[in-house]
Short mmCIF file of C-alpha atoms in Angstrom, two decimals:
data_model
loop_
_atom_site.label_atom_id
_atom_site.label_comp_id
_atom_site.label_asym_id
_atom_site.label_seq_id
_atom_site.Cartn_x
_atom_site.Cartn_y
_atom_site.Cartn_z
CA GLN A 1 89.13 87.33 97.46
CA SER A 2 92.60 88.60 96.85
CA VAL A 3 94.34 88.53 93.56
CA LEU A 4 97.18 87.13 95.08
CA THR A 5 96.99 83.87 96.64
CA GLN A 6 98.61 82.81 100.15
CA PRO A 7 98.12 80.30 102.38
CA PRO A 8 96.32 81.30 105.30
CA SER A 9 98.75 79.69 107.92
CA ALA A 10 101.91 78.40 108.32
CA SER A 11 103.84 77.20 111.44
CA GLY A 12 107.46 75.72 112.37
CA THR A 13 109.24 75.12 115.61
CA PRO A 14 112.27 77.37 116.72
CA GLY A 15 115.44 76.92 114.30
CA GLN A 16 113.55 75.72 111.43
CA ARG A 17 113.25 76.94 107.96
CA VAL A 18 109.51 77.96 106.62
CA ALA A 19 108.40 79.08 103.35
CA ILE A 20 105.34 81.07 102.34
CA SER A 21 104.15 81.17 98.97
CA CYS A 22 102.32 83.91 96.72
CA SER A 23 100.78 82.99 93.54
CA GLY A 24 99.73 85.44 91.09
CA SER A 25 99.39 85.81 87.45
CA SER A 26 100.88 87.04 84.05
CA SER A 27 99.45 90.54 84.86
CA ASN A 28 101.14 91.03 88.20
CA ILE A 29 103.87 88.67 89.70
CA GLU A 30 105.50 87.77 86.31
CA ILE A 31 106.25 91.11 85.12
CA ASN A 32 106.78 93.12 88.35
CA ARG A 33 108.66 93.28 91.30
CA VAL A 34 107.38 91.65 94.52
CA ASN A 35 107.41 92.99 98.22
CA TRP A 36 106.65 91.35 101.33
CA TYR A 37 105.29 92.83 104.60
CA HIS A 38 104.99 91.45 108.08
CA GLN A 39 102.57 92.85 110.59
CA LEU A 40 102.30 92.11 114.28
CA PRO A 41 98.83 92.79 116.07
CA GLY A 42 97.51 96.45 116.39
CA THR A 43 100.48 97.62 114.25
CA ALA A 44 100.99 98.73 110.82
CA PRO A 45 102.47 96.47 108.12
CA LYS A 46 106.19 96.84 107.87
CA LEU A 47 108.57 96.12 104.78
CA LEU A 48 110.29 92.97 105.20
CA ILE A 49 111.58 92.22 101.55
CA TYR A 50 111.39 94.57 98.33
CA ASP A 51 112.36 94.06 94.82
CA ASN A 52 111.72 90.28 95.05
CA HIS A 53 114.77 89.70 97.14
CA GLN A 54 116.21 92.72 98.57
CA ARG A 55 116.31 93.33 102.36
CA PRO A 56 115.77 96.83 103.83
CA SER A 57 118.46 98.03 106.40
CA GLY A 58 117.90 96.08 109.68
CA VAL A 59 116.25 93.18 108.39
CA PRO A 60 118.33 89.95 109.39
CA ASP A 61 119.32 87.81 106.55
CA ARG A 62 117.39 85.11 107.86
CA PHE A 63 114.58 86.48 105.71
CA SER A 64 114.79 85.80 101.91
CA GLY A 65 112.71 86.41 98.98
CA SER A 66 112.68 84.82 95.48
CA LYS A 67 110.26 84.87 92.60
CA SER A 68 109.79 82.59 89.56
CA GLY A 69 107.18 83.02 86.90
CA THR A 70 103.99 83.97 88.39
CA SER A 71 104.96 83.00 91.87
CA ALA A 72 106.98 84.49 94.69
CA SER A 73 108.04 82.94 97.98
CA LEU A 74 109.36 84.28 101.18
CA ALA A 75 111.52 82.05 103.25
CA ILE A 76 112.42 82.30 106.88
CA SER A 77 115.32 80.42 108.16
CA GLY A 78 116.41 79.89 111.94
CA LEU A 79 112.73 80.49 113.11
CA GLN A 80 112.31 82.56 116.22
CA SER A 81 109.39 83.00 118.37
CA GLU A 82 109.40 86.79 117.41
CA ASP A 83 108.86 85.76 113.81
CA GLU A 84 105.23 85.12 114.93
CA ALA A 85 103.28 87.38 112.75
CA ASP A 86 101.03 88.00 110.00
CA TYR A 87 102.96 87.90 106.39
CA TYR A 88 101.63 89.71 103.25
CA CYS A 89 103.04 89.78 99.49
CA SER A 90 102.29 92.77 97.30
CA THR A 91 102.86 93.92 93.74
CA TRP A 92 101.53 95.78 90.86
CA ASP A 93 98.99 94.56 88.66
CA ASP A 94 98.92 95.92 85.17
CA SER A 95 95.54 94.99 84.32
CA LEU A 96 94.10 96.78 87.49
CA HIS A 97 96.45 99.63 87.35
CA GLY A 98 96.97 99.39 90.91
CA VAL A 99 98.83 97.79 94.10
CA ILE A 100 97.44 94.53 94.99
CA PHE A 101 97.99 92.44 98.17
CA GLY A 102 97.93 88.78 98.99
CA GLY A 103 95.29 87.75 101.62
CA GLY A 104 98.18 87.20 104.27
CA THR A 105 99.71 84.26 106.05
CA LYS A 106 99.70 83.64 109.76
CA LEU A 107 102.83 82.31 111.01
CA THR A 108 102.78 80.39 114.32
CA VAL A 109 105.96 79.31 115.86
CA LEU A 110 105.17 76.14 117.91
CA GLN B 30 113.38 109.80 108.85
CA VAL B 31 110.16 110.00 107.13
CA GLN B 32 107.15 110.26 109.51
CA LEU B 33 103.34 109.94 108.69
CA GLN B 34 100.84 111.22 111.41
CA GLN B 35 97.16 110.53 110.54
CA SER B 36 94.40 112.36 112.17
CA GLY B 37 90.58 112.19 111.39
CA PRO B 38 87.28 111.10 112.91
CA GLY B 39 86.91 107.23 113.86
CA LEU B 40 83.19 107.26 113.48
CA VAL B 41 81.33 107.98 110.39
CA LYS B 42 77.58 107.71 109.64
CA PRO B 43 76.25 105.61 106.80
CA SER B 44 75.99 107.73 103.46
CA GLN B 45 78.06 110.54 104.86
CA THR B 46 81.90 111.36 103.59
CA LEU B 47 84.90 109.78 105.46
CA SER B 48 87.89 112.13 105.53
CA LEU B 49 91.33 111.37 106.83
CA THR B 50 94.34 113.60 106.43
CA CYS B 51 98.09 112.43 106.55
CA ALA B 52 100.60 114.72 107.95
CA ILE B 53 104.32 114.57 106.51
CA SER B 54 107.62 115.13 108.17
CA GLY B 55 110.98 114.27 106.98
CA ASP B 56 110.01 114.78 103.28
CA THR B 57 107.69 116.88 100.89
CA VAL B 58 104.68 115.91 99.38
CA SER B 59 105.93 117.18 96.24
CA ASN B 60 108.82 115.17 96.06
CA ILE B 61 109.12 114.00 92.42
CA SER B 62 110.53 110.34 93.70
CA ALA B 63 107.78 109.81 96.01
CA THR B 64 104.20 108.43 95.93
CA TRP B 65 101.55 109.16 98.72
CA ASN B 66 99.23 106.38 99.12
CA TRP B 67 96.15 105.35 101.33
CA ILE B 68 95.53 101.80 102.10
CA ARG B 69 92.93 99.98 104.30
CA GLN B 70 92.60 96.72 106.25
CA SER B 71 89.54 94.86 107.37
CA PRO B 72 88.65 91.36 108.49
CA SER B 73 86.71 90.77 105.50
CA ARG B 74 88.62 92.47 102.61
CA GLY B 75 92.23 92.23 103.85
CA LEU B 76 94.81 94.85 102.92
CA GLU B 77 93.31 96.86 100.14
CA TRP B 78 95.24 99.54 98.15
CA LEU B 79 92.75 102.63 97.72
CA GLY B 80 94.86 104.99 95.68
CA ARG B 81 97.70 107.60 95.73
CA THR B 82 98.65 110.91 94.71
CA TYR B 83 102.08 112.17 93.27
CA TYR B 84 104.00 114.86 91.74
CA ARG B 85 105.85 114.68 88.45
CA SER B 86 106.02 118.01 86.93
CA LYS B 87 102.05 118.03 87.86
CA TRP B 88 99.72 116.29 90.23
CA TYR B 89 98.46 112.78 89.28
CA ASN B 90 96.12 110.47 91.10
CA ASP B 91 95.44 106.71 90.80
CA TYR B 92 92.66 104.91 92.41
CA GLY B 93 91.75 101.35 93.25
CA VAL B 94 88.89 99.69 91.28
CA SER B 95 86.93 98.82 94.21
CA VAL B 96 86.45 102.56 95.48
CA LYS B 97 87.22 104.38 92.25
CA SER B 98 83.89 105.97 92.14
CA ARG B 99 83.70 107.44 95.44
CA ILE B 100 87.47 108.24 96.42
CA THR B 101 89.56 111.32 95.96
CA ILE B 102 92.81 111.67 97.20
CA ASN B 103 94.29 115.25 97.47
CA PRO B 104 97.84 116.85 98.09
CA ASP B 105 98.24 119.77 100.14
CA THR B 106 101.44 121.46 99.50
CA SER B 107 100.82 124.54 102.00
CA LYS B 108 100.54 122.04 104.92
CA ASN B 109 102.65 119.16 103.47
CA GLN B 110 99.87 116.60 103.85
CA PHE B 111 97.68 114.73 101.95
CA SER B 112 94.04 113.40 102.58
CA LEU B 113 91.52 110.89 101.57
CA GLN B 114 87.70 111.29 101.14
CA VAL B 115 85.35 108.49 100.56
CA ASN B 116 81.84 109.43 99.80
CA SER B 117 78.58 107.41 100.25
CA VAL B 118 80.18 105.24 102.95
CA THR B 119 78.40 101.97 104.28
CA PRO B 120 79.37 99.58 106.92
CA GLU B 121 81.54 97.84 104.43
CA ASP B 122 83.77 100.74 104.53
CA THR B 123 84.84 99.93 108.30
CA ALA B 124 88.46 99.34 108.46
CA VAL B 125 91.73 100.50 109.57
CA TYR B 126 93.05 103.18 107.22
CA TYR B 127 96.81 103.67 106.84
CA CYS B 128 98.64 106.40 104.65
CA ALA B 129 101.84 105.17 103.29
CA ARG B 130 104.93 106.68 101.30
CA SER B 131 106.45 104.68 98.19
CA GLU B 132 109.07 105.36 95.87
CA GLY B 133 108.74 104.87 92.00
CA LEU B 134 105.56 104.42 89.97
CA VAL B 135 105.20 100.69 89.77
CA ASN B 136 104.92 99.22 93.12
CA GLY B 137 107.64 100.90 94.86
CA PRO B 138 107.57 99.18 98.39
CA PHE B 139 105.86 100.81 101.01
CA GLU B 140 108.57 101.78 103.34
CA TYR B 141 106.84 104.31 105.72
CA TRP B 142 103.28 103.96 107.14
CA GLY B 143 101.06 106.06 109.36
CA GLN B 144 99.85 104.65 112.48
CA GLY B 145 96.50 103.62 111.49
CA THR B 146 93.08 105.03 112.03
CA LEU B 147 90.05 102.75 112.70
CA VAL B 148 87.05 103.96 111.05
CA THR B 149 83.78 102.68 111.85
CA VAL B 150 80.83 103.40 109.89
CA SER B 151 77.80 103.11 112.08
CA SER B 152 74.52 105.20 112.65
#
């Protein structure tokens, strides 16, 4: 069981907006930055959002991140079929003194 | 552009030692801004950070709590690479193992990843 809690699945139709939540605690999300990754089958995870809301070069502005208290959220607007992937949140946990990941959310584009 | 190339066996017998290497190009393992990490992924455990090595005037290691007693991560400056060893493996250690680079000490994002190595623990 992951320290960070994500819904196992999410879905939407093309063009819709979808949000994926990531719930943590006072020892991790509340006091540290959150990063988001997406992963296609058979490939390594790829950085999508860092420092809560920053996008690496090349990531479309359809992807946005936010954080409030002990939770973070990834939003995808203008959903496209190519967005179908697994999404993971990650942060540092001060109590565990290490990096932690959410259990992942499988996004399906209907 | 940083590239990470993993190597090592894909099959390890129970109770033996799992050993993987991550060769770095486009950066150096002794870069004082970077940390060099190992992460694994399995259906039962999801993504699991195993630990890291980094240089800040001297070498440091941090290890994840789940494997702390069985794991060693070492830098090799002569070959510009770093390695992972997991001792006394069981079938529960079967996973895809990734090396990854981050910046900063407190959850700098993993911007660069190796290609992944599926390691199966089986007799």
